[in-house]
Amino acid sequence: MLGWGVDRLRADMSRLLAILFHQGVLDEQFLQLQQLQDESSPNFVSEVVNIYFHESEKLLRNLRGLLLDREFSDYKKMGIHLNQFMGSSSSIGAKRVRNVCVAFRAASEQNNRAGCLRALELLEHEYCYLKNKLHELFQMEQQRVLAAGVRYPLHQQL
Amino acid sequence: MAALQRVASSLSASASSYGSCKGAGADLMFSDQFPAGLRVLVVDDDITCLRLLEKMLCRCLYNVTTCSQATAALKLLRERKGCFDVVLSDVHMPDMDGFKLLELVGLEMDLPVIMMSADGRTSAVMRGIRHGACDYLIKPIREEELKNIWQHVIRKKWNENKEQEHSGSFEDNDYKRGNDDTENASSVNEGAEGVLKGQKKRNIAKEEDDNELEIDDPSASKKPRVVWSVELHQQFVSAVNQLGIDKAVPKRILELMNVPGLTRENVASHLQKFRLYLKRLSGVAQQGGISNTFCAPLDSNVKVNPLGRFDIQALAASSQIPPQTLAALHAELFGRPTGSLVTTVDQPALLQASMQGPKCIPVEHAVAFGQPLVKCQSNISKHFPRNVISVEDVASGFGAWSSNSVCTVGSSSNLGGMNSQNSNMLMDILQQQPPQQSSLSEPSRSINVQPSCLVVPSQSPATFQAGNSPASVDQNCSYNRSAMIDYNLLSAQSNNSSLNIGQILNGDLKTTGVSGYSGSVSISPLSPCSVDPDNTSQQGRSSTMAIRAVRQLPGLGPNISNFQGSYSAKSSEVLDQRPLRNLGFVAKCTSIPSRLAVDELESTMSSLDHEKSYMEISGNKVKQEPNIEFMDNARVGIPTLQQLPPAPSDRMSVFTE
């Protein structure tokens, strides 16, 4: 029964969110983000998060490009990218990503290239994890909406 | 709310005078729904944040316009003057620096500008304030913070209204920037409008030439705030010296300085502080206490200053110097175009420099913070004899002056800024010590005196920021930063004089040395030459780190790559055993901040990789660096990492369901 699926999906979503909070992947800023979603912008969260993904991937590409360049020396530029990454990550509540950015920034401020490379790897790893989890969440949400929508006409028929 | 209505009427009048803009909101603004309808312009190159802010501001019932480029925002503001009430801008933007935008908006449109940034470090926030930001928000920004931004609009309007009411006290530079909007609307000064506009032009020109004075509110109720920039202070000091410190009266100083817009009261209060400062210097110079052993190892290294000022300094150090001599020395130092560093260094620091002997750093507060400089001094003296004095003395000057100035910060002078200036210089100086092995690094950084009266090292202020980064990195972070933050604040704001001195530098040392966040000075706890078998103990003490800093500084250059992570945990016992002991290090400051600082770095670093690889990261020269320490200290990072589920299986689990 599809109606039953809605509740199950909702439970799954809550569970996933709880895990993510527990792991420190997300923090309460994400809750704020969720609260901003209302009737006037029903897809606000996924909209913003998708923007975030889009921008972050650009940033990560830039960072990787900078670091892999053998003649790389522009730590300042890297710092700027990092700053932006930090800002957007913290604004959506991506706590772990943000923390790695902090360490990354520290390494870049010492002009520590090896440290930066490591930090970049970790950053990419954390980012991927976050992205996957959030995608899961959105998929579940979509399914839930669908399931709820399907249920509705059934009720009407009753 | 009569005042509010008055503001409202002036605002709506001004809005209607710019008919083309969609200023209909202006009428709404101060109606019953206030602050709903406040017209906000948000500028941020980060689209994520832009979207978020837009949504949050809409929720606050504000009228929001967004812009992802600063140049576009400026264009918008110029085209639609009077259509916005407040501007929110990010600090770091690709096409234009946020502070530049801030200045321009303030100058041209006189709107309140609120800065935002992910960088919440004290130094960054300080910069924002010095550039005149009404407020500085740290990302992530919460809705509650945005709800309150209307206060800046009101405050600004009220201050401007007050200025107009006291039309009798108009003087050329009593207006920070002209208030065209309210001037046009106000009925108080119809006749004076032309004058005011003229003043505004002159004021702007003046600001472009010589932006020394920022006077917020010239109304009789509040003293205008004068920013004593380095240049202004130099003028002041030379005037004082000309008159003779005993005979220097504010009126005459004012005449000599010949700075338009400066009032006798400004000079008087600054003079008072200066006198206190001199007194403090002479008092401090007398304090003995450094053991001879402390001096001894340095003697051989220190070369006599070819400038021959050491005699005076030795004298100064040993006996009380009357203020006149101090002032004279000050002038002498000031007058001599020594390295660029010296001339641009803040005067009190120089004065302090003149006080101190080269060898023993008899000023004991220097014990705490002179140490890192001691060694440096010895090195520097080889190459930059002139800098010797300034190096150690910026530090002590920094300590002394900031503590002194801090005590009187209640009055209007902007001495807090000096602290950051001094600390910037301090960091600068610490950076400047050339590594023993390598060739000379640049002898000094030229410190740019920017029009906004902020003395900023020409290199990126990242050094100072980096130094502070442990403190202010992360408010959300689970590591307890507050102690470190407080410590930095303490160093800037403490009211303890002598105690403060020791603490300040130590704190700064800590910040620079400990975490290695500082790009300029990363202080390795181990000598590059020898292995310390005692390295295993774990208690982090800042004093230890300070000592290590001393020891290692000779080996450091501006681009340190031998960042050592484990310096966090060194016991004081270890310290004692080291040959550093003869430095007679006395002060032991609280270790908490340093430990915390290291903790953060360590935990993040440990989360970066396993211990061993951490060594690779640091790329340090000493291979035997034990890694246990930071693992132990890295309490927080590891659990987080451990919670990371095994990658593939977990991710797939939901889908397979």
CSV table of N, CA and C in Angstrom, one decimal, chain B residues 494-551:
chain,number,residue,atom,x,y,z
B,494,SER,N,43.1,44.0,27.9
B,494,SER,CA,43.3,43.8,29.3
B,494,SER,C,43.6,45.1,30.0
B,495,ASN,N,43.2,45.2,31.2
B,495,ASN,CA,43.6,46.4,31.9
B,495,ASN,C,44.8,46.2,32.8
B,496,ASN,N,45.3,45.0,32.9
B,496,ASN,CA,46.4,44.9,33.7
B,496,ASN,C,47.6,45.3,33.0
B,497,SER,N,48.4,46.2,33.6
B,497,SER,CA,49.5,46.7,32.8
B,497,SER,C,50.7,45.7,32.7
B,498,SER,N,51.3,45.5,33.8
B,498,SER,CA,52.6,44.7,33.7
B,498,SER,C,52.2,43.3,33.3
B,499,LEU,N,51.3,42.8,34.0
B,499,LEU,CA,50.9,41.5,33.7
B,499,LEU,C,50.5,41.3,32.3
B,500,ASN,N,49.8,42.3,31.8
B,500,ASN,CA,49.3,42.2,30.5
B,500,ASN,C,50.5,42.1,29.5
B,501,ILE,N,51.5,42.8,29.8
B,501,ILE,CA,52.6,42.9,28.9
B,501,ILE,C,53.1,41.5,28.6
B,502,GLY,N,53.3,40.8,29.7
B,502,GLY,CA,53.8,39.5,29.5
B,502,GLY,C,52.8,38.6,28.7
B,503,GLN,N,51.6,38.9,29.1
B,503,GLN,CA,50.6,38.0,28.5
B,503,GLN,C,50.4,38.3,27.0
B,504,ILE,N,50.5,39.5,26.7
B,504,ILE,CA,50.1,39.8,25.3
B,504,ILE,C,51.0,39.1,24.4
B,505,LEU,N,52.3,39.3,24.6
B,505,LEU,CA,53.2,38.7,23.6
B,505,LEU,C,53.1,37.2,23.7
B,506,ASN,N,53.0,36.7,24.9
B,506,ASN,CA,53.0,35.3,25.0
B,506,ASN,C,51.8,34.8,24.3
B,507,GLY,N,50.7,35.5,24.4
B,507,GLY,CA,49.5,35.0,23.7
B,507,GLY,C,49.8,35.0,22.2
B,508,ASP,N,50.4,36.1,21.8
B,508,ASP,CA,50.6,36.1,20.4
B,508,ASP,C,51.6,35.1,20.0
B,509,LEU,N,52.6,34.9,20.8
B,509,LEU,CA,53.5,33.9,20.5
B,509,LEU,C,52.8,32.6,20.4
B,510,LYS,N,52.0,32.4,21.3
B,510,LYS,CA,51.3,31.1,21.3
B,510,LYS,C,50.6,31.0,20.0
B,511,THR,N,49.9,32.0,19.6
B,511,THR,CA,49.1,31.9,18.5
B,511,THR,C,50.0,31.7,17.2
B,512,THR,N,51.0,32.4,17.3
B,512,THR,CA,51.9,32.2,16.1
B,512,THR,C,52.6,30.9,16.2
B,513,GLY,N,53.1,30.6,17.3
B,513,GLY,CA,54.0,29.5,17.4
B,513,GLY,C,53.2,28.2,17.5
B,514,VAL,N,52.3,28.2,18.3
B,514,VAL,CA,51.7,26.9,18.7
B,514,VAL,C,51.1,26.1,17.5
B,515,SER,N,50.2,26.7,17.0
B,515,SER,CA,49.4,25.9,16.0
B,515,SER,C,50.0,25.8,14.7
B,516,GLY,N,51.0,26.7,14.5
B,516,GLY,CA,51.6,26.6,13.2
B,516,GLY,C,50.6,27.1,12.1
B,517,TYR,N,49.5,27.6,12.6
B,517,TYR,CA,48.6,28.2,11.6
B,517,TYR,C,49.2,29.4,11.0
B,518,SER,N,50.1,30.0,11.7
B,518,SER,CA,50.7,31.2,11.2
B,518,SER,C,51.6,30.8,10.1
B,519,GLY,N,51.3,31.5,9.0
B,519,GLY,CA,52.2,31.2,7.9
B,519,GLY,C,53.5,31.7,8.1
B,520,SER,N,53.6,32.8,8.9
B,520,SER,CA,54.9,33.5,8.9
B,520,SER,C,55.8,32.8,9.9
B,521,VAL,N,55.3,32.5,11.0
B,521,VAL,CA,56.2,32.0,12.0
B,521,VAL,C,55.6,30.6,12.4
B,522,SER,N,56.2,29.6,12.0
B,522,SER,CA,55.7,28.4,12.6
B,522,SER,C,56.9,27.9,13.4
B,523,ILE,N,56.6,27.7,14.6
B,523,ILE,CA,57.7,27.5,15.5
B,523,ILE,C,57.9,26.0,15.8
B,524,SER,N,59.0,25.6,15.5
B,524,SER,CA,59.2,24.2,15.7
B,524,SER,C,59.7,23.9,17.1
B,525,PRO,N,59.2,23.0,17.8
B,525,PRO,CA,59.6,22.8,19.1
B,525,PRO,C,61.0,22.1,19.2
B,526,LEU,N,61.4,21.5,18.2
B,526,LEU,CA,62.7,20.9,18.3
B,526,LEU,C,63.7,21.7,17.5
B,527,SER,N,64.8,21.6,18.1
B,527,SER,CA,65.9,22.2,17.3
B,527,SER,C,66.1,21.4,16.1
B,528,PRO,N,66.4,22.0,15.0
B,528,PRO,CA,66.6,21.2,13.8
B,528,PRO,C,67.8,20.4,13.9
B,529,CYS,N,68.6,20.8,14.8
B,529,CYS,CA,69.9,20.1,14.9
B,529,CYS,C,69.9,18.9,15.8
B,530,SER,N,69.1,19.0,16.8
B,530,SER,CA,69.2,17.9,17.8
B,530,SER,C,67.8,17.3,18.1
B,531,VAL,N,67.9,16.1,18.4
B,531,VAL,CA,66.7,15.4,18.8
B,531,VAL,C,66.5,15.5,20.3
B,532,ASP,N,65.3,15.8,20.6
B,532,ASP,CA,65.0,15.9,22.0
B,532,ASP,C,64.4,14.6,22.5
B,533,PRO,N,65.1,13.9,23.3
B,533,PRO,CA,64.6,12.7,23.8
B,533,PRO,C,63.5,12.8,24.8
B,534,ASP,N,63.3,14.0,25.3
B,534,ASP,CA,62.3,14.2,26.3
B,534,ASP,C,61.0,14.6,25.7
B,535,ASN,N,60.9,14.4,24.5
B,535,ASN,CA,59.7,14.9,23.8
B,535,ASN,C,58.5,14.2,24.0
B,536,THR,N,58.5,13.2,24.8
B,536,THR,CA,57.3,12.4,24.9
B,536,THR,C,56.3,12.9,25.9
B,537,SER,N,56.7,13.7,26.7
B,537,SER,CA,55.7,14.1,27.7
B,537,SER,C,54.6,15.0,27.0
B,538,GLN,N,53.5,15.1,27.7
B,538,GLN,CA,52.3,15.5,27.0
B,538,GLN,C,51.8,16.8,27.4
B,539,GLN,N,52.2,17.3,28.5
B,539,GLN,CA,51.4,18.5,28.9
B,539,GLN,C,51.9,19.7,28.1
B,540,GLY,N,50.9,20.3,27.5
B,540,GLY,CA,51.2,21.5,26.7
B,540,GLY,C,51.3,22.7,27.6
B,541,ARG,N,52.3,23.4,27.5
B,541,ARG,CA,52.4,24.6,28.3
B,541,ARG,C,52.8,25.7,27.3
B,542,SER,N,52.2,26.7,27.4
B,542,SER,CA,52.5,27.8,26.5
B,542,SER,C,53.9,28.3,26.7
B,543,SER,N,54.3,28.3,27.9
B,543,SER,CA,55.6,28.8,28.2
B,543,SER,C,56.7,28.0,27.4
B,544,THR,N,56.4,26.7,27.4
B,544,THR,CA,57.3,25.8,26.7
B,544,THR,C,57.3,26.3,25.2
B,545,MET,N,56.2,26.5,24.8
B,545,MET,CA,56.2,26.9,23.4
B,545,MET,C,56.9,28.1,23.1
B,546,ALA,N,56.7,29.0,24.1
B,546,ALA,CA,57.4,30.3,23.9
B,546,ALA,C,58.9,30.1,23.8
B,547,ILE,N,59.3,29.2,24.7
B,547,ILE,CA,60.8,29.0,24.8
B,547,ILE,C,61.2,28.4,23.4
B,548,ARG,N,60.4,27.4,23.0
B,548,ARG,CA,60.8,26.8,21.8
B,548,ARG,C,60.8,27.8,20.7
B,549,ALA,N,59.9,28.7,20.8
B,549,ALA,CA,59.9,29.7,19.8
B,549,ALA,C,61.2,30.4,19.8
B,550,VAL,N,61.6,30.7,21.0
B,550,VAL,CA,62.9,31.5,21.0
B,550,VAL,C,64.0,30.7,20.4
B,551,ARG,N,64.0,29.5,20.7
B,551,ARG,CA,65.1,28.7,20.3
B,551,ARG,C,65.1,28.5,18.8
